[in-house]
JSON list of C-alpha atoms in Angstrom, two decimals:
[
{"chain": "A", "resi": 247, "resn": "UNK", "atom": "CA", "xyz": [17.70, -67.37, 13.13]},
{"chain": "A", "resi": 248, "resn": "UNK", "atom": "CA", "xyz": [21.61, -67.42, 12.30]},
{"chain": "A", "resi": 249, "resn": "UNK", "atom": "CA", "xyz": [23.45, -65.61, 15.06]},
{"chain": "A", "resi": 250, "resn": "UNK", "atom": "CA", "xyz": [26.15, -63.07, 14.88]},
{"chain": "A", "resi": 251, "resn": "UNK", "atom": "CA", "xyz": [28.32, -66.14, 16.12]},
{"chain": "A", "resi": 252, "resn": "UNK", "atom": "CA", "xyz": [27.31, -67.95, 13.39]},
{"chain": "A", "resi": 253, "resn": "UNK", "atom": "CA", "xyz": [25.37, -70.28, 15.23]},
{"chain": "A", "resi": 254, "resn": "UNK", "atom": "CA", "xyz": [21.51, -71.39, 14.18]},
{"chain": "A", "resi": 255, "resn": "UNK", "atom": "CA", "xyz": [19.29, -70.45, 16.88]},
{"chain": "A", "resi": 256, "resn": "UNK", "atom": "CA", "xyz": [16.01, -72.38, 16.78]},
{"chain": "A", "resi": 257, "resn": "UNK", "atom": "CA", "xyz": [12.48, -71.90, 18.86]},
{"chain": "A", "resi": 258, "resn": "UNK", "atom": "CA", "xyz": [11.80, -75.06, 20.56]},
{"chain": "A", "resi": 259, "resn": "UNK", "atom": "CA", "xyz": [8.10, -74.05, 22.03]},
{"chain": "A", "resi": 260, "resn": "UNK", "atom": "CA", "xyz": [7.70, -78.25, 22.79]},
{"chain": "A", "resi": 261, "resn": "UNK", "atom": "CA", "xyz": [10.79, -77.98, 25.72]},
{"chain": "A", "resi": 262, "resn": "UNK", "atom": "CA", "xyz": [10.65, -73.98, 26.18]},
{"chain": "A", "resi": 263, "resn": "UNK", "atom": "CA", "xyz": [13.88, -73.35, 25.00]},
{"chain": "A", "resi": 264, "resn": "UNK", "atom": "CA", "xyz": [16.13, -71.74, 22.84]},
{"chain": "A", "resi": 265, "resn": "UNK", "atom": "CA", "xyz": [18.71, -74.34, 20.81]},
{"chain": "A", "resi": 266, "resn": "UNK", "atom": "CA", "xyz": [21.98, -72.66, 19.58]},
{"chain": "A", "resi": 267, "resn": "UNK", "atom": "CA", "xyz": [22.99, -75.40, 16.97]},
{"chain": "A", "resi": 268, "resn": "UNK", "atom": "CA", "xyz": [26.34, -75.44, 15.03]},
{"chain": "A", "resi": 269, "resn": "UNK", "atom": "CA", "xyz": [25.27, -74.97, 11.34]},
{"chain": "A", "resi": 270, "resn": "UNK", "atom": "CA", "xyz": [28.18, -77.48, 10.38]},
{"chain": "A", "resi": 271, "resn": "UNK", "atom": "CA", "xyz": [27.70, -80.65, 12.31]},
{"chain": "A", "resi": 272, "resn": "UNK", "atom": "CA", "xyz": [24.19, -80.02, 13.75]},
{"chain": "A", "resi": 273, "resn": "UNK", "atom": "CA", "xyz": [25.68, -80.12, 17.17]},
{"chain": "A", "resi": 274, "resn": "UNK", "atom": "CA", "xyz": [24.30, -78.37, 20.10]},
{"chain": "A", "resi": 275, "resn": "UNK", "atom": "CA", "xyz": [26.09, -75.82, 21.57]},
{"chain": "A", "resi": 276, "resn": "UNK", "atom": "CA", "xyz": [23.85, -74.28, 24.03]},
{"chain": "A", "resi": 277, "resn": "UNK", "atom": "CA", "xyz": [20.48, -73.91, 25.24]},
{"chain": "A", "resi": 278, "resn": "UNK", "atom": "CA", "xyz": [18.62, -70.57, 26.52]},
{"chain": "A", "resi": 279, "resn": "UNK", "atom": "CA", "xyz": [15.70, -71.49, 28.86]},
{"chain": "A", "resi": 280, "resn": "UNK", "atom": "CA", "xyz": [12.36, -69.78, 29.78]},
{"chain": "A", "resi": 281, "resn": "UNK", "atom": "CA", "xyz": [10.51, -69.47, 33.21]},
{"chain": "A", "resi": 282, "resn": "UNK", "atom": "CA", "xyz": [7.10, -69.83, 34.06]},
{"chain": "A", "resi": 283, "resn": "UNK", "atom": "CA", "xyz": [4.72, -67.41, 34.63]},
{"chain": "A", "resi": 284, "resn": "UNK", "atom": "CA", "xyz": [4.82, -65.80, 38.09]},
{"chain": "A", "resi": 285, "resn": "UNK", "atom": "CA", "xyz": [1.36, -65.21, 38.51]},
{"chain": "A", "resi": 286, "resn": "UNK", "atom": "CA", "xyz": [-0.79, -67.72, 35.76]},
{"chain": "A", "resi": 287, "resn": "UNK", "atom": "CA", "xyz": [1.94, -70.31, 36.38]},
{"chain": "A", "resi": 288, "resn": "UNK", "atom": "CA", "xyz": [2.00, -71.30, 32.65]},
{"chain": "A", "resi": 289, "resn": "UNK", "atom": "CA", "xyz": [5.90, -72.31, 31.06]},
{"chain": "A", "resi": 290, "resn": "UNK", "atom": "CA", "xyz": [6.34, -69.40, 28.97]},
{"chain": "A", "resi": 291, "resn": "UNK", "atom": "CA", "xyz": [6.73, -71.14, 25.42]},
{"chain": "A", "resi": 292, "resn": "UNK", "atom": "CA", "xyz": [8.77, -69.10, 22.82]},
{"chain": "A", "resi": 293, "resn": "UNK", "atom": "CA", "xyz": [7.54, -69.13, 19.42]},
{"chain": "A", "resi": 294, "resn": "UNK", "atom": "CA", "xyz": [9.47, -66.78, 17.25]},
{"chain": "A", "resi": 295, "resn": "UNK", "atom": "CA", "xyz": [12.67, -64.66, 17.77]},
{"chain": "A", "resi": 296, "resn": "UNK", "atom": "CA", "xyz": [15.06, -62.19, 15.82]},
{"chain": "A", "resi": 297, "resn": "UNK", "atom": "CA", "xyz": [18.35, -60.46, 16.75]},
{"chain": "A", "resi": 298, "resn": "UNK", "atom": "CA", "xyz": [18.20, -56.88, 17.62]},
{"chain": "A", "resi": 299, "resn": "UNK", "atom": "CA", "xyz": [20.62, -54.61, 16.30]},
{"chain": "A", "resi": 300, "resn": "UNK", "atom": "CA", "xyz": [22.09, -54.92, 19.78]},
{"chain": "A", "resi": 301, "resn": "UNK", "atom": "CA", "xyz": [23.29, -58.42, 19.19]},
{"chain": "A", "resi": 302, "resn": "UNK", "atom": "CA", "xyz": [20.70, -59.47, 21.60]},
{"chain": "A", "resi": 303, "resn": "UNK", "atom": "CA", "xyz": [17.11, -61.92, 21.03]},
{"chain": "A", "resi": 304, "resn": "UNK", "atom": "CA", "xyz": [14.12, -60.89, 21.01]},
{"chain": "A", "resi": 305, "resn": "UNK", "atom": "CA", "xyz": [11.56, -63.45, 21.48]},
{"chain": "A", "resi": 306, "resn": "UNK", "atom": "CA", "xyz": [7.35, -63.88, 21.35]},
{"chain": "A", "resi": 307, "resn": "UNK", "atom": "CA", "xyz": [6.76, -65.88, 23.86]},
{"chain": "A", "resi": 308, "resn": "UNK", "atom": "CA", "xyz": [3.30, -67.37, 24.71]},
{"chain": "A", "resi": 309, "resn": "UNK", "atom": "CA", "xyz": [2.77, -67.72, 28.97]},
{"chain": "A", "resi": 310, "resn": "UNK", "atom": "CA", "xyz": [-0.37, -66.26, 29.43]},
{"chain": "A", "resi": 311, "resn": "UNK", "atom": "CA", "xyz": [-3.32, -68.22, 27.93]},
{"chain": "A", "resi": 312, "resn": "UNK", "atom": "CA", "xyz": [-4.05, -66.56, 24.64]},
{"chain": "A", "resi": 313, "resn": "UNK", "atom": "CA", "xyz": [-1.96, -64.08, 25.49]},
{"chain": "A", "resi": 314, "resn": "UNK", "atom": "CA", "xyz": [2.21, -63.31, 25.37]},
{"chain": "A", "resi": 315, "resn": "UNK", "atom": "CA", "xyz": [4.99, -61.34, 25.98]},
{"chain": "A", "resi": 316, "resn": "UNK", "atom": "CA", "xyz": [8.54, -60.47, 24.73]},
{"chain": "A", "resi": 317, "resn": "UNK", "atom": "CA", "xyz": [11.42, -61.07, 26.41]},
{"chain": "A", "resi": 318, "resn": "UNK", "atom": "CA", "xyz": [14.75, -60.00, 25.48]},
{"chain": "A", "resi": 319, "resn": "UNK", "atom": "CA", "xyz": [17.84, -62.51, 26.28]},
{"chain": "A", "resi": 320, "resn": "UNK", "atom": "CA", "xyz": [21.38, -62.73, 25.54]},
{"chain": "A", "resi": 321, "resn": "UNK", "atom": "CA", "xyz": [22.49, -65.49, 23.30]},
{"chain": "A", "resi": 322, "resn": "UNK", "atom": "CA", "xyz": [25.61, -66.78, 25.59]},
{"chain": "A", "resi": 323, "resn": "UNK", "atom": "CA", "xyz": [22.76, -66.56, 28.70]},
{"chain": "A", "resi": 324, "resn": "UNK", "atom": "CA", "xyz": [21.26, -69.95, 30.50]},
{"chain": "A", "resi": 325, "resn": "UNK", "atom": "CA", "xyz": [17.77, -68.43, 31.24]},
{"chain": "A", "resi": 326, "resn": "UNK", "atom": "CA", "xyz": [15.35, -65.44, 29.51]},
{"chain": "A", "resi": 327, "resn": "UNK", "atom": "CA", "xyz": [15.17, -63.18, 32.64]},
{"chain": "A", "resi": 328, "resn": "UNK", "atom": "CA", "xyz": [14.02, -59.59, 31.14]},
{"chain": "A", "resi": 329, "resn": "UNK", "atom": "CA", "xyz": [10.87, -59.01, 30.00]},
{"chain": "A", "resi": 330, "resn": "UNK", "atom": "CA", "xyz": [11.11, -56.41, 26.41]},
{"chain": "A", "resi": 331, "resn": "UNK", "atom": "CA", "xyz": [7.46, -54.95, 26.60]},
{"chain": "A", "resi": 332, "resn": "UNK", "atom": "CA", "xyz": [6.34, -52.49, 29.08]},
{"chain": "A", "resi": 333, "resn": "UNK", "atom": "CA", "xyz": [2.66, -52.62, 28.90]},
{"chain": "A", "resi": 334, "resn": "UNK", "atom": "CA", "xyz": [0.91, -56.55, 28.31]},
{"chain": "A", "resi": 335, "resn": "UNK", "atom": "CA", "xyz": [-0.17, -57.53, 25.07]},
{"chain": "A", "resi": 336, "resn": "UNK", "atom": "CA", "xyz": [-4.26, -57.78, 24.21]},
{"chain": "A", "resi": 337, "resn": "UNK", "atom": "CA", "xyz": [-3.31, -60.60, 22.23]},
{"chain": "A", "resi": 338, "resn": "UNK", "atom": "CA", "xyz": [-0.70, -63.35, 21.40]},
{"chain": "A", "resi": 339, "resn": "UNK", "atom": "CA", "xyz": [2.51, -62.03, 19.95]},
{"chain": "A", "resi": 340, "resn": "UNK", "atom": "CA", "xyz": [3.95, -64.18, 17.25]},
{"chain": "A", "resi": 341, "resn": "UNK", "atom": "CA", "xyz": [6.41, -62.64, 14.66]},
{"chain": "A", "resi": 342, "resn": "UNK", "atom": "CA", "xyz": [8.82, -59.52, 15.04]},
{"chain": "A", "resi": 343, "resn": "UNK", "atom": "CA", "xyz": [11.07, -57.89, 13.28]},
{"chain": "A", "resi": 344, "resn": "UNK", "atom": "CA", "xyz": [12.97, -54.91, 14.06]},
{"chain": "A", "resi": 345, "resn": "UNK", "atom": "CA", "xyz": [12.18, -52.02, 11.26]},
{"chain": "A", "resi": 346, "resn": "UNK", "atom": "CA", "xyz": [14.67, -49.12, 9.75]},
{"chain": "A", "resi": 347, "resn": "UNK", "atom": "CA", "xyz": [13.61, -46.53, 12.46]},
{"chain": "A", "resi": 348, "resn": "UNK", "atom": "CA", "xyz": [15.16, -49.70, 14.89]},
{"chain": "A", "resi": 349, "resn": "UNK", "atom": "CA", "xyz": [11.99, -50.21, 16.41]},
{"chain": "A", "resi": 350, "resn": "UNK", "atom": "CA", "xyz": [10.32, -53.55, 17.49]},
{"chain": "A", "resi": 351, "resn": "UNK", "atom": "CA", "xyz": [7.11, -54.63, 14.96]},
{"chain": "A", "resi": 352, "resn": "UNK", "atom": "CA", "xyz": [5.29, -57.60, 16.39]},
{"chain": "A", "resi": 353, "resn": "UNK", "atom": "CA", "xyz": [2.46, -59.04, 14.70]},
{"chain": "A", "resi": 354, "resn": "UNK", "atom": "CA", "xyz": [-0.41, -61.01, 17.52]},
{"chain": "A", "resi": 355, "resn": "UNK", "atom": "CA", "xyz": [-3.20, -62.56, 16.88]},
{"chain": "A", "resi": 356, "resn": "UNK", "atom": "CA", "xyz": [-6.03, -63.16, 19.40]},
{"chain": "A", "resi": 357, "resn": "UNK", "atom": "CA", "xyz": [-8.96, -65.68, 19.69]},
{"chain": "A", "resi": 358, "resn": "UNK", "atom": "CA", "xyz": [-11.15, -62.87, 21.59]},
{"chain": "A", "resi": 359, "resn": "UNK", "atom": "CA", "xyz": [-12.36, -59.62, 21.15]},
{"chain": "A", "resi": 360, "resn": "UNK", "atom": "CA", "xyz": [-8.93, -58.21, 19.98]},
{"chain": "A", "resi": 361, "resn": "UNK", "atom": "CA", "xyz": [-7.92, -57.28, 16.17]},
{"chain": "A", "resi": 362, "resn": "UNK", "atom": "CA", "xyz": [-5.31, -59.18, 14.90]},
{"chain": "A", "resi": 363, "resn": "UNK", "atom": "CA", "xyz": [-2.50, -56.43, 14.08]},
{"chain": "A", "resi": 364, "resn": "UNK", "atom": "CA", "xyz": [0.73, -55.43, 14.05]},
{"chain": "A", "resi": 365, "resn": "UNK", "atom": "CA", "xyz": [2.17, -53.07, 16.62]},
{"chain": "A", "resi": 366, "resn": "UNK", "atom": "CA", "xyz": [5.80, -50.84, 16.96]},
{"chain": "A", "resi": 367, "resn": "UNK", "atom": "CA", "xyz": [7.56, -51.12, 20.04]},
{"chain": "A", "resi": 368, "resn": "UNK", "atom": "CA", "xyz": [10.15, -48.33, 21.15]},
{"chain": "A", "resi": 369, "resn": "UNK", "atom": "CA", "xyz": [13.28, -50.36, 20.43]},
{"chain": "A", "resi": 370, "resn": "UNK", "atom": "CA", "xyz": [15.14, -48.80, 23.26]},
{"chain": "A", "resi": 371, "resn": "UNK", "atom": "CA", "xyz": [12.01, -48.84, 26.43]},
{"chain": "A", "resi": 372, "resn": "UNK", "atom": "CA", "xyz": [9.90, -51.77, 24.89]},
{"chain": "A", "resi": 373, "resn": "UNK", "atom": "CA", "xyz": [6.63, -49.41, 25.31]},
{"chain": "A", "resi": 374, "resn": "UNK", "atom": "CA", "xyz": [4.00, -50.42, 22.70]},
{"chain": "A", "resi": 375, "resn": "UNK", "atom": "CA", "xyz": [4.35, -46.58, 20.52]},
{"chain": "A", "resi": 376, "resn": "UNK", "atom": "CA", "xyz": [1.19, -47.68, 17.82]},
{"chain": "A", "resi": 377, "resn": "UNK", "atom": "CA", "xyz": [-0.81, -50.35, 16.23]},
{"chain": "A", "resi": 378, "resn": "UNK", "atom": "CA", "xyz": [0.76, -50.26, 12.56]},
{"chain": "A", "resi": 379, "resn": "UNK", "atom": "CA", "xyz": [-1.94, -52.41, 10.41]},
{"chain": "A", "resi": 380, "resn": "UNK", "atom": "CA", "xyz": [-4.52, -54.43, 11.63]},
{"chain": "A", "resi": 381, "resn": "UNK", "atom": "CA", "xyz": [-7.48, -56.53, 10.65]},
{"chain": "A", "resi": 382, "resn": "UNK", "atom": "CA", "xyz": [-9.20, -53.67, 9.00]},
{"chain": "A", "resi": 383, "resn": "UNK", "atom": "CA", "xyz": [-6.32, -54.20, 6.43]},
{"chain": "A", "resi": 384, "resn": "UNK", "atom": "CA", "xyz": [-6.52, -57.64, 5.71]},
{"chain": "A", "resi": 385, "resn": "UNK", "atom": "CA", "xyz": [-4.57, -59.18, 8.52]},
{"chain": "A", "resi": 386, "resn": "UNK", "atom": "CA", "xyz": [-5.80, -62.29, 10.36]},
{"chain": "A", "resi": 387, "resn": "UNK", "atom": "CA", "xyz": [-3.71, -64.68, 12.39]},
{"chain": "A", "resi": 388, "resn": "UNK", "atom": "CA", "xyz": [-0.94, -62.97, 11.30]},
{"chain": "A", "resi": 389, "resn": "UNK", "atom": "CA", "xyz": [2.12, -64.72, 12.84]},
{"chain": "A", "resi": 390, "resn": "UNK", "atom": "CA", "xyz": [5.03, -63.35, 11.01]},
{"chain": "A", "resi": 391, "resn": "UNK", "atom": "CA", "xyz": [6.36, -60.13, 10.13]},
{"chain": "A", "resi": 392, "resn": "UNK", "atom": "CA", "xyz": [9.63, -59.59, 7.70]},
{"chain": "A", "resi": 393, "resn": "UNK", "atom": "CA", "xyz": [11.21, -56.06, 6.49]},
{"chain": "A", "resi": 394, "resn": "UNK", "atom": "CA", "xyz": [12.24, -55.43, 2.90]},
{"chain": "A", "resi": 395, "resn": "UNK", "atom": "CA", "xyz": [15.09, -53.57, 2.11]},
{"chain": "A", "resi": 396, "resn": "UNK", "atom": "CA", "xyz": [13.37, -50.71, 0.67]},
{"chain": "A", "resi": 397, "resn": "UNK", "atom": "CA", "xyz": [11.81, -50.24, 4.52]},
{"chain": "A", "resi": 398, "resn": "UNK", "atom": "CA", "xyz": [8.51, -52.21, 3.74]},
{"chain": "A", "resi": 399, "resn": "UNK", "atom": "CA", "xyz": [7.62, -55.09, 5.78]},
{"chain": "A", "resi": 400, "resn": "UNK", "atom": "CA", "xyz": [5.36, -58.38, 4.80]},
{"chain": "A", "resi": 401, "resn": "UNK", "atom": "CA", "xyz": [3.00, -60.08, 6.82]},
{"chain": "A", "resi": 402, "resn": "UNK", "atom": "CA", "xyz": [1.96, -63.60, 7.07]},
{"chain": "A", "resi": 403, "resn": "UNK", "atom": "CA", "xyz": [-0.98, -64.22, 7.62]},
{"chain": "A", "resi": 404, "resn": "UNK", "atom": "CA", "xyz": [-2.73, -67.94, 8.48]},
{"chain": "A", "resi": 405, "resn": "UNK", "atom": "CA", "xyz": [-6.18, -66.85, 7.55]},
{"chain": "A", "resi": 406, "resn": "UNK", "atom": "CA", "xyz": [-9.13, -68.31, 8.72]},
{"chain": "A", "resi": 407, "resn": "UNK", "atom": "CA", "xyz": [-10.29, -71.27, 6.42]},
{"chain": "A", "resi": 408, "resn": "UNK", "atom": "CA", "xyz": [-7.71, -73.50, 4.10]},
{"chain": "A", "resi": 409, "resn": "UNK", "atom": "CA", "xyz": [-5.44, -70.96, 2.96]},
{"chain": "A", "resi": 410, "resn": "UNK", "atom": "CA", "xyz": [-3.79, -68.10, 4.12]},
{"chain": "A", "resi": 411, "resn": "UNK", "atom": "CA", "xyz": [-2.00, -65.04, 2.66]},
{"chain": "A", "resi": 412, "resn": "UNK", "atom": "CA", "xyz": [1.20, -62.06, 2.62]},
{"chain": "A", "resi": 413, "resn": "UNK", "atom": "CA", "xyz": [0.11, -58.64, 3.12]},
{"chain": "A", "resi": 414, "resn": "UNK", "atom": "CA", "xyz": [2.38, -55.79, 2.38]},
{"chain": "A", "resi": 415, "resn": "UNK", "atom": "CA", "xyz": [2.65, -52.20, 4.01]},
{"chain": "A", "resi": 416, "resn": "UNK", "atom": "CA", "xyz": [5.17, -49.04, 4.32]},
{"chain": "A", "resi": 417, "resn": "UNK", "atom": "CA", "xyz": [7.03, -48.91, 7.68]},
{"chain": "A", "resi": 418, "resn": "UNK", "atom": "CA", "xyz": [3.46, -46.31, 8.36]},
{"chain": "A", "resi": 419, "resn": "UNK", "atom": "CA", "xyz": [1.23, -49.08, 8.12]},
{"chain": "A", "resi": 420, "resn": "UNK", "atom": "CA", "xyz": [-0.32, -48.31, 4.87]},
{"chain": "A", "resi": 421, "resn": "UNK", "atom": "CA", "xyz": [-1.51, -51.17, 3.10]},
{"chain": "A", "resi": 422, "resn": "UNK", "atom": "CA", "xyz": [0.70, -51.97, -0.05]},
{"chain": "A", "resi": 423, "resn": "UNK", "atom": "CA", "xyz": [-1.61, -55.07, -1.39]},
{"chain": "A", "resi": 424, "resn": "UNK", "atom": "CA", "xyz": [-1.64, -58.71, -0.68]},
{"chain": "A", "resi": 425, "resn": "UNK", "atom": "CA", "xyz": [-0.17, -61.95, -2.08]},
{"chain": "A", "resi": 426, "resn": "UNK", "atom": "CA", "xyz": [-2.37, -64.70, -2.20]},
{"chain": "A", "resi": 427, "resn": "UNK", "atom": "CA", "xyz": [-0.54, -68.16, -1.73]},
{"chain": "A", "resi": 428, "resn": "UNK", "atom": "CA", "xyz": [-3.39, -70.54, -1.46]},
{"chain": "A", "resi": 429, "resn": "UNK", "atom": "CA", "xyz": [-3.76, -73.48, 0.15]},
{"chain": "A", "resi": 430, "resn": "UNK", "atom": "CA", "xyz": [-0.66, -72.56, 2.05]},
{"chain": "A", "resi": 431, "resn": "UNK", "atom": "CA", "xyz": [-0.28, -70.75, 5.95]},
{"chain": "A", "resi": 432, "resn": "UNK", "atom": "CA", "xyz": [2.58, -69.03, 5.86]},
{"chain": "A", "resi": 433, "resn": "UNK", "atom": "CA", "xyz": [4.19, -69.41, 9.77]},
{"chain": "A", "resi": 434, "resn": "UNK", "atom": "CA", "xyz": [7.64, -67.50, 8.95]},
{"chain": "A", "resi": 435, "resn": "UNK", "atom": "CA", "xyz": [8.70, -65.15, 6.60]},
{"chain": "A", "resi": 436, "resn": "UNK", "atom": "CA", "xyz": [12.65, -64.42, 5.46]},
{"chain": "A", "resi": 437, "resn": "UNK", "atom": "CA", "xyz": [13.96, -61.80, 3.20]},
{"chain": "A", "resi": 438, "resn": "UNK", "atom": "CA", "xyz": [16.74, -62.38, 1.29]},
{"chain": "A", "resi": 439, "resn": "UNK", "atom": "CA", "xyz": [19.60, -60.33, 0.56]},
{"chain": "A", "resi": 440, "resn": "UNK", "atom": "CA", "xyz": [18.40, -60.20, -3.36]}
]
């Protein structure tokens, strides 16, 4: 993600960091760390991130076993300290974006019982509002979630044989259709300024 201060921030799940990288020379400038789990004792891992309208990151992190959280960081801070969502996650987070309303949509996936979906988070309190589109409308492993201009978002989905595909819905959750892209998984999804 490019920073406000023009930095490239990059999810390094491997060392459980954040990298702030200078776009020119590829140096490092600074790195945001993660702690472990206080009660599962798993490294929390962060997987995908976005800036909030507040200048801050927001990032998916997975330190639960199949499960995740958000946490919420400065990008001149050393370590990820404040945990974003109020209520636990009945899945693994993955992608987020924040929407026109300046809430939080995270997209999670889950390997049990739970559908894979996308949810809204209050973007002020971090409480989990509403489950926005699930399975029921064509999501599965979806791990990445990008708003439009216009106010509708996309959603990448992994799929669960060779190929994978983009769903598209209104900021409601209604579904909007789907873009097929086989044999490809779509992990991350941009939109540009055209």
């Amino acid at each position: 993600a490019l920073g406000p201060d023009g930095l490239v921030y990059v999810c390094n799940s491997g060392q459980a960091v954040i990298q702030a990288v200078d776009p020119t020379n590829g140096a490092l400038v600074h790195t945001i760390g993660f702690p472990v789990h206080p009660v599962y004792g798993i490294q929390a891992k962060p997987m995908k991130m976005t800036f909030g309208p507040d200048g801050r990151l927001y990032v998916s992190v997975n330190d639960v076993p199949f499960f995740g959280n958000i946490y919420v960081v400065e990008p001149t801070a050393a370590m990820a300290t404040e945990q974003f969502n109020t209520t636990p996650f009945a899945g693994l987070p993955s992608g987020l974006d924040f929407g026109p309303d300046g809430d939080l949509y995270v997209s999670s996936w889950s390997s049990g019982n739970f559908p894979h979906r996308v949810e809204r988070l209050d973007g002020a309190s971090g409480a989990i509002e509403t489950m926005i589109a699930s399975d029921e409308d064509g999501l599965a492993y979806a791990v990445a979630v990008a708003f439009a201009a216009n106010g509708t978002f996309f959603v990448g989905n992994q799929g669960f044989g060779s190929g994978g595909w983009i769903t598209h819905h209104t900021v409601a959750g209604d579904d909007l259709g789907m873009l097929p892209i086989d044999p490809t998984k779509p992990y991350g999804l941009s939109i540009l300024p055209d």
